[in-house]
PDB file of C-alpha atoms in Angstrom:
ATOM      1  CA  MET K   1      67.344 122.265  54.579  1.00 74.00           C
ATOM      2  CA  TYR K   2      70.293 120.126  53.507  1.00 76.00           C
ATOM      3  CA  GLU K   3      67.933 117.249  52.767  1.00 82.00           C
ATOM      4  CA  LEU K   4      65.696 119.544  50.725  1.00 82.00           C
ATOM      5  CA  PHE K   5      68.526 120.729  48.488  1.00 81.00           C
ATOM      6  CA  LYS K   6      69.849 117.199  48.208  1.00 86.00           C
ATOM      7  CA  ASN K   7      66.445 116.027  46.961  1.00 82.00           C
ATOM      8  CA  LEU K   8      66.286 119.023  44.628  1.00 84.00           C
ATOM      9  CA  GLY K   9      69.648 118.077  43.122  1.00 85.00           C
ATOM     10  CA  SER K  10      68.503 114.507  42.621  1.00 86.00           C
ATOM     11  CA  TRP K  11      65.281 115.741  41.022  1.00 85.00           C
ATOM     12  CA  LEU K  12      67.137 117.990  38.573  1.00 87.00           C
ATOM     13  CA  VAL K  13      69.695 115.392  37.421  1.00 84.00           C
ATOM     14  CA  SER K  14      67.410 112.377  37.296  1.00 83.00           C
ATOM     15  CA  GLY K  15      67.332 110.900  33.809  1.00 79.00           C
ATOM     16  CA  GLU K  16      63.663 109.998  34.152  1.00 82.00           C
ATOM     17  CA  GLN K  17      62.833 113.590  35.007  1.00 85.00           C
ATOM     18  CA  TRP K  18      64.176 114.786  31.639  1.00 88.00           C
ATOM     19  CA  THR K  19      62.235 112.403  29.379  1.00 85.00           C
ATOM     20  CA  GLY K  20      58.610 112.022  28.343  1.00 83.00           C
ATOM     21  CA  ALA K  21      55.756 114.475  27.872  1.00 83.00           C
ATOM     22  CA  ASP K  22      56.127 115.704  31.462  1.00 85.00           C
ATOM     23  CA  GLY K  23      59.927 115.753  31.378  1.00 90.00           C
ATOM     24  CA  ILE K  24      62.075 118.827  31.792  1.00 93.00           C
ATOM     25  CA  GLY K  25      63.195 118.748  28.163  1.00 92.00           C
ATOM     26  CA  HIS K  26      59.634 118.907  26.862  1.00 93.00           C
ATOM     27  CA  ARG K  27      58.515 121.507  29.403  1.00 95.00           C
ATOM     28  CA  LEU K  28      61.574 123.635  28.607  1.00 95.00           C
ATOM     29  CA  ALA K  29      60.759 123.536  24.889  1.00 95.00           C
ATOM     30  CA  GLU K  30      57.171 124.616  25.639  1.00 95.00           C
ATOM     31  CA  HIS K  31      58.361 127.446  27.878  1.00 96.00           C
ATOM     32  CA  LEU K  32      60.759 128.747  25.232  1.00 96.00           C
ATOM     33  CA  GLN K  33      58.051 128.509  22.577  1.00 95.00           C
ATOM     34  CA  TYR K  34      55.634 130.595  24.637  1.00 95.00           C
ATOM     35  CA  SER K  35      58.318 133.134  25.511  1.00 95.00           C
ATOM     36  CA  LEU K  36      59.822 133.575  22.057  1.00 96.00           C
ATOM     37  CA  LEU K  37      56.468 133.786  20.286  1.00 96.00           C
ATOM     38  CA  ALA K  38      55.092 136.322  22.766  1.00 95.00           C
ATOM     39  CA  THR K  39      58.239 138.454  22.482  1.00 96.00           C
ATOM     40  CA  LEU K  40      58.087 138.274  18.674  1.00 97.00           C
ATOM     41  CA  ILE K  41      54.442 139.420  18.665  1.00 96.00           C
ATOM     42  CA  ALA K  42      55.308 142.230  21.075  1.00 95.00           C
ATOM     43  CA  ALA K  43      58.212 143.308  18.858  1.00 96.00           C
ATOM     44  CA  VAL K  44      55.962 143.420  15.786  1.00 96.00           C
ATOM     45  CA  ILE K  45      53.622 145.734  17.693  1.00 93.00           C
ATOM     46  CA  ALA K  46      56.088 147.823  19.690  1.00 92.00           C
ATOM     47  CA  LEU K  47      59.025 148.367  17.327  1.00 93.00           C
ATOM     48  CA  PRO K  48      57.070 150.250  14.624  1.00 92.00           C
ATOM     49  CA  LEU K  49      55.359 152.297  17.341  1.00 90.00           C
ATOM     50  CA  GLY K  50      58.641 153.208  19.010  1.00 89.00           C
ATOM     51  CA  LEU K  51      60.299 154.037  15.694  1.00 90.00           C
ATOM     52  CA  LEU K  52      57.341 156.157  14.605  1.00 89.00           C
ATOM     53  CA  ILE K  53      57.114 158.293  17.718  1.00 88.00           C
ATOM     54  CA  GLY K  54      60.900 158.565  17.938  1.00 85.00           C
ATOM     55  CA  HIS K  55      61.208 159.653  14.312  1.00 83.00           C
ATOM     56  CA  THR K  56      58.280 162.069  14.211  1.00 83.00           C
ATOM     57  CA  GLY K  57      58.242 163.180  17.850  1.00 77.00           C
ATOM     58  CA  ARG K  58      54.463 162.862  17.791  1.00 80.00           C
ATOM     59  CA  GLY K  59      52.321 160.812  20.135  1.00 74.00           C
ATOM     60  CA  ALA K  60      55.156 160.179  22.571  1.00 72.00           C
ATOM     61  CA  PHE K  61      53.149 161.143  25.661  1.00 75.00           C
ATOM     62  CA  VAL K  62      50.223 158.883  24.772  1.00 72.00           C
ATOM     63  CA  ALA K  63      52.358 155.936  23.642  1.00 69.00           C
ATOM     64  CA  ILE K  64      54.685 155.985  26.643  1.00 70.00           C
ATOM     65  CA  ASN K  65      51.816 156.306  29.104  1.00 73.00           C
ATOM     66  CA  LEU K  66      49.905 153.484  27.435  1.00 67.00           C
ATOM     67  CA  ALA K  67      53.049 151.363  27.627  1.00 66.00           C
ATOM     68  CA  SER K  68      53.405 152.179  31.310  1.00 67.00           C
ATOM     69  CA  PHE K  69      49.767 151.246  31.844  1.00 68.00           C
ATOM     70  CA  GLY K  70      50.417 147.889  30.201  1.00 64.00           C
ATOM     71  CA  ARG K  71      53.366 147.327  32.549  1.00 64.00           C
ATOM     72  CA  ALA K  72      51.165 148.074  35.564  1.00 65.00           C
ATOM     73  CA  LEU K  73      48.481 145.552  34.603  1.00 65.00           C
ATOM     74  CA  PRO K  74      48.366 142.539  36.929  1.00 68.00           C
ATOM     75  CA  THR K  75      49.425 139.629  34.742  1.00 70.00           C
ATOM     76  CA  VAL K  76      47.336 136.928  36.402  1.00 67.00           C
ATOM     77  CA  GLY K  77      44.305 139.229  36.489  1.00 70.00           C
ATOM     78  CA  LEU K  78      44.672 139.900  32.764  1.00 71.00           C
ATOM     79  CA  VAL K  79      44.940 136.163  32.080  1.00 75.00           C
ATOM     80  CA  VAL K  80      41.738 135.509  34.010  1.00 70.00           C
ATOM     81  CA  LEU K  81      39.916 138.374  32.281  1.00 73.00           C
ATOM     82  CA  VAL K  82      40.852 137.233  28.761  1.00 74.00           C
ATOM     83  CA  PHE K  83      40.226 133.614  29.762  1.00 64.00           C
ATOM     84  CA  LEU K  84      36.643 134.484  30.721  1.00 66.00           C
ATOM     85  CA  ALA K  85      36.173 136.228  27.378  1.00 67.00           C
ATOM     86  CA  SER K  86      37.871 133.729  25.065  1.00 67.00           C
ATOM     87  CA  GLY K  87      37.632 130.393  26.855  1.00 70.00           C
ATOM     88  CA  LEU K  88      40.274 127.748  27.399  1.00 74.00           C
ATOM     89  CA  SER K  89      43.122 128.508  25.000  1.00 77.00           C
ATOM     90  CA  MET K  90      46.607 129.977  24.957  1.00 84.00           C
ATOM     91  CA  THR K  91      45.172 133.363  23.946  1.00 87.00           C
ATOM     92  CA  PRO K  92      44.970 134.736  27.520  1.00 87.00           C
ATOM     93  CA  VAL K  93      48.576 133.745  28.165  1.00 89.00           C
ATOM     94  CA  TYR K  94      49.889 135.364  24.997  1.00 92.00           C
ATOM     95  CA  VAL K  95      47.830 138.530  25.586  1.00 90.00           C
ATOM     96  CA  ALA K  96      49.288 138.878  29.089  1.00 88.00           C
ATOM     97  CA  LEU K  97      52.868 138.158  27.991  1.00 92.00           C
ATOM     98  CA  VAL K  98      52.670 140.542  25.036  1.00 92.00           C
ATOM     99  CA  ALA K  99      51.227 143.271  27.286  1.00 88.00           C
ATOM    100  CA  LEU K 100      54.187 142.708  29.603  1.00 88.00           C
ATOM    101  CA  ALA K 101      56.793 142.852  26.812  1.00 91.00           C
ATOM    102  CA  VAL K 102      55.527 145.847  24.834  1.00 90.00           C
ATOM    103  CA  PRO K 103      56.465 148.603  27.334  1.00 88.00           C
ATOM    104  CA  SER K 104      60.171 147.714  27.477  1.00 89.00           C
ATOM    105  CA  ILE K 105      60.436 147.586  23.692  1.00 92.00           C
ATOM    106  CA  VAL K 106      58.520 150.830  23.111  1.00 91.00           C
ATOM    107  CA  THR K 107      60.363 152.861  25.743  1.00 89.00           C
ATOM    108  CA  ASN K 108      63.837 151.649  24.779  1.00 91.00           C
ATOM    109  CA  THR K 109      63.189 152.116  21.067  1.00 92.00           C
ATOM    110  CA  TYR K 110      61.888 155.621  21.685  1.00 90.00           C
ATOM    111  CA  ALA K 111      64.843 156.407  23.961  1.00 88.00           C
ATOM    112  CA  GLY K 112      67.284 155.137  21.348  1.00 90.00           C
ATOM    113  CA  MET K 113      65.698 157.264  18.623  1.00 90.00           C
ATOM    114  CA  THR K 114      65.646 160.435  20.717  1.00 87.00           C
ATOM    115  CA  ALA K 115      69.289 159.900  21.694  1.00 86.00           C
ATOM    116  CA  VAL K 116      70.412 160.317  18.077  1.00 86.00           C
ATOM    117  CA  ASP K 117      72.173 163.661  17.663  1.00 83.00           C
ATOM    118  CA  PRO K 118      69.818 166.080  15.838  1.00 82.00           C
ATOM    119  CA  GLU K 119      72.804 167.552  13.976  1.00 83.00           C
ATOM    120  CA  VAL K 120      73.511 164.134  12.463  1.00 83.00           C
ATOM    121  CA  LYS K 121      69.928 163.935  11.195  1.00 81.00           C
ATOM    122  CA  ASP K 122      70.090 167.498   9.874  1.00 79.00           C
ATOM    123  CA  ALA K 123      73.321 166.697   8.041  1.00 86.00           C
ATOM    124  CA  ALA K 124      71.698 163.639   6.449  1.00 81.00           C
ATOM    125  CA  ARG K 125      68.747 165.730   5.281  1.00 82.00           C
ATOM    126  CA  GLY K 126      71.181 168.329   3.985  1.00 81.00           C
ATOM    127  CA  GLN K 127      72.730 165.653   1.793  1.00 83.00           C
ATOM    128  CA  GLY K 128      69.350 165.008   0.205  1.00 79.00           C
ATOM    129  CA  MET K 129      68.131 162.045   2.226  1.00 82.00           C
ATOM    130  CA  ARG K 130      64.377 161.712   2.553  1.00 82.00           C
ATOM    131  CA  GLY K 131      62.531 160.941   5.762  1.00 75.00           C
ATOM    132  CA  HIS K 132      62.523 157.168   5.404  1.00 80.00           C
ATOM    133  CA  GLN K 133      66.189 157.172   4.400  1.00 83.00           C
ATOM    134  CA  VAL K 134      67.148 159.167   7.495  1.00 82.00           C
ATOM    135  CA  LEU K 135      65.106 156.746   9.591  1.00 84.00           C
ATOM    136  CA  PHE K 136      66.589 153.507   8.292  1.00 84.00           C
ATOM    137  CA  ARG K 137      70.123 154.640   7.371  1.00 85.00           C
ATOM    138  CA  ILE K 138      70.872 156.997  10.254  1.00 85.00           C
ATOM    139  CA  GLU K 139      68.461 156.777  13.186  1.00 87.00           C
ATOM    140  CA  VAL K 140      67.850 153.027  13.400  1.00 87.00           C
ATOM    141  CA  PRO K 141      71.545 152.008  13.175  1.00 88.00           C
ATOM    142  CA  LEU K 142      72.490 154.537  15.874  1.00 89.00           C
ATOM    143  CA  ALA K 143      69.547 153.557  18.083  1.00 89.00           C
ATOM    144  CA  LEU K 144      70.069 149.819  17.626  1.00 91.00           C
ATOM    145  CA  PRO K 145      71.981 149.175  20.892  1.00 90.00           C
ATOM    146  CA  LEU K 146      69.122 150.562  22.981  1.00 92.00           C
ATOM    147  CA  ILE K 147      66.555 148.820  20.810  1.00 93.00           C
ATOM    148  CA  MET K 148      68.273 145.491  21.407  1.00 93.00           C
ATOM    149  CA  THR K 149      68.428 146.229  25.126  1.00 92.00           C
ATOM    150  CA  GLY K 150      64.660 146.684  25.101  1.00 93.00           C
ATOM    151  CA  LEU K 151      64.163 143.380  23.296  1.00 94.00           C
ATOM    152  CA  ARG K 152      66.477 141.653  25.751  1.00 94.00           C
ATOM    153  CA  LEU K 153      64.673 143.034  28.785  1.00 93.00           C
ATOM    154  CA  ALA K 154      61.307 142.114  27.300  1.00 94.00           C
ATOM    155  CA  LEU K 155      62.372 138.531  26.625  1.00 95.00           C
ATOM    156  CA  ILE K 156      63.737 138.025  30.138  1.00 94.00           C
ATOM    157  CA  GLN K 157      60.544 139.428  31.681  1.00 92.00           C
ATOM    158  CA  VAL K 158      58.444 137.151  29.509  1.00 94.00           C
ATOM    159  CA  VAL K 159      60.536 134.068  30.340  1.00 95.00           C
ATOM    160  CA  ALA K 160      60.153 134.774  34.048  1.00 91.00           C
ATOM    161  CA  THR K 161      56.383 135.254  33.705  1.00 91.00           C
ATOM    162  CA  ALA K 162      55.541 132.484  31.211  1.00 92.00           C
ATOM    163  CA  THR K 163      54.881 130.172  34.162  1.00 91.00           C
ATOM    164  CA  ILE K 164      51.320 131.549  34.050  1.00 89.00           C
ATOM    165  CA  ALA K 165      50.616 129.184  31.139  1.00 89.00           C
ATOM    166  CA  ALA K 166      50.262 126.453  33.740  1.00 88.00           C
ATOM    167  CA  TYR K 167      47.672 128.589  35.547  1.00 85.00           C
ATOM    168  CA  VAL K 168      45.220 127.854  32.716  1.00 83.00           C
ATOM    169  CA  SER K 169      46.259 124.189  32.390  1.00 82.00           C
ATOM    170  CA  PHE K 170      48.911 124.510  29.702  1.00 88.00           C
ATOM    171  CA  GLY K 171      52.577 123.510  29.790  1.00 89.00           C
ATOM    172  CA  GLY K 172      55.942 125.110  30.298  1.00 92.00           C
ATOM    173  CA  LEU K 173      58.169 125.084  33.345  1.00 93.00           C
ATOM    174  CA  GLY K 174      55.382 126.619  35.395  1.00 91.00           C
ATOM    175  CA  ARG K 175      53.740 123.199  35.324  1.00 93.00           C
ATOM    176  CA  TYR K 176      56.193 122.059  38.004  1.00 92.00           C
ATOM    177  CA  VAL K 177      55.384 125.040  40.213  1.00 92.00           C
ATOM    178  CA  PHE K 178      51.601 124.719  40.036  1.00 91.00           C
ATOM    179  CA  ASP K 179      51.562 120.916  40.148  1.00 91.00           C
ATOM    180  CA  GLY K 180      54.031 120.957  43.016  1.00 91.00           C
ATOM    181  CA  LEU K 181      51.852 123.371  44.968  1.00 91.00           C
ATOM    182  CA  ALA K 182      48.771 121.229  44.339  1.00 90.00           C
ATOM    183  CA  GLN K 183      50.616 118.088  45.434  1.00 91.00           C
ATOM    184  CA  ARG K 184      52.458 119.842  48.292  1.00 90.00           C
ATOM    185  CA  ASP K 185      55.698 118.729  46.679  1.00 89.00           C
ATOM    186  CA  LEU K 186      58.205 121.409  47.688  1.00 91.00           C
ATOM    187  CA  VAL K 187      61.033 119.798  45.721  1.00 92.00           C
ATOM    188  CA  GLN K 188      59.031 120.037  42.481  1.00 93.00           C
ATOM    189  CA  VAL K 189      58.063 123.661  43.208  1.00 93.00           C
ATOM    190  CA  LEU K 190      61.686 124.630  43.852  1.00 93.00           C
ATOM    191  CA  GLY K 191      62.810 122.663  40.813  1.00 93.00           C
ATOM    192  CA  GLY K 192      60.449 124.594  38.566  1.00 93.00           C
ATOM    193  CA  ALA K 193      61.511 127.919  40.063  1.00 93.00           C
ATOM    194  CA  VAL K 194      65.211 127.083  39.694  1.00 94.00           C
ATOM    195  CA  LEU K 195      64.742 126.051  36.062  1.00 95.00           C
ATOM    196  CA  VAL K 196      62.875 129.260  35.190  1.00 95.00           C
ATOM    197  CA  ALA K 197      65.542 131.366  36.871  1.00 94.00           C
ATOM    198  CA  ALA K 198      68.315 129.437  35.119  1.00 95.00           C
ATOM    199  CA  VAL K 199      66.706 129.901  31.694  1.00 96.00           C
ATOM    200  CA  ALA K 200      66.275 133.637  32.316  1.00 94.00           C
ATOM    201  CA  VAL K 201      69.893 134.051  33.443  1.00 94.00           C
ATOM    202  CA  VAL K 202      71.315 132.023  30.551  1.00 95.00           C
ATOM    203  CA  LEU K 203      69.290 133.957  27.968  1.00 94.00           C
ATOM    204  CA  ASP K 204      70.241 137.278  29.531  1.00 93.00           C
ATOM    205  CA  LEU K 205      73.943 136.405  29.506  1.00 93.00           C
ATOM    206  CA  ALA K 206      73.757 135.080  25.939  1.00 93.00           C
ATOM    207  CA  LEU K 207      71.947 138.148  24.592  1.00 91.00           C
ATOM    208  CA  SER K 208      74.171 140.509  26.562  1.00 90.00           C
ATOM    209  CA  GLY K 209      77.237 138.796  25.130  1.00 90.00           C
ATOM    210  CA  LEU K 210      75.818 138.960  21.611  1.00 88.00           C
ATOM    211  CA  GLN K 211      75.074 142.642  22.070  1.00 86.00           C
ATOM    212  CA  ARG K 212      78.612 143.341  23.235  1.00 86.00           C
ATOM    213  CA  VAL K 213      80.080 141.455  20.272  1.00 86.00           C
ATOM    214  CA  LEU K 214      77.874 143.259  17.748  1.00 82.00           C
ATOM    215  CA  PHE K 215      78.588 146.709  19.127  1.00 79.00           C
ATOM    216  CA  ARG K 216      82.098 146.364  20.547  1.00 77.00           C
ATOM    217  CA  HIS K 217      83.633 148.645  17.894  1.00 65.00           C
ATOM    218  CA  ARG K 218      81.035 151.328  18.504  1.00 62.00           C
ATOM    219  CA  THR K 219      81.471 150.945  22.253  1.00 50.00           C
ATOM    220  CA  ALA K 220      85.238 151.324  21.996  1.00 46.00           C
ATOM    221  CA  ALA K 221      84.829 154.427  19.854  1.00 48.00           C
ATOM    222  CA  GLN K 222      82.340 156.020  22.238  1.00 50.00           C
ATOM    223  CA  GLY K 223      84.036 154.877  25.417  1.00 44.00           C
ATOM    224  CA  ASP K 224      80.655 153.934  26.887  1.00 47.00           C
ATOM    225  CA  PRO K 225      79.962 150.255  27.526  1.00 41.00           C
ATOM    226  CA  VAL K 226      76.742 148.745  26.277  1.00 41.00           C
ATOM    227  CA  ARG K 227      74.518 147.731  29.151  1.00 43.00           C
TER     228      ARG K 227
END
């Protein structure tokens, strides 16, 4: 075991391992590209849906259950299914990652909207605000901490799952895991897993810190820390 972790340390800090098309730097950039793009697509789909059902109170049962269904889908199975339909491309990977990210964004956005005090919304309408003004001036700002939590959770889930790109012969940090398994190279497999975990942890800490900075005044006023 000691020898294994010693070899893993050497693999991670080797200068040669960080350069070239197969180097960690390049694979890390690919992994982040897949993850960020998939999360952005999911946000474009899920944020309007969450805001709509939270604002109107309509369609919540259907939307939340569809989101839960998307969370329950087996990611690799979905990749294979879309791969058979669309051929060799990144489309299956993005479809699977977006399906994974949408539920967290929808449910947290909806939860944030429903948590807004109805009396605050009634007061805004009493002052002459129209529906869209109440939505964007009152509801969204108050729901923003939970909305950001949903985006954060979605991104971390996507980062952890983006290794599936290597399953259909594309790049990312998952390349080390799948290539290592094929070559029976345990050091490479562990190296890929450690890198994915490290990226997920770093992003989670960074986004959590950003969230605390952005909402520290609101948190202090409410006496309830942002999670």
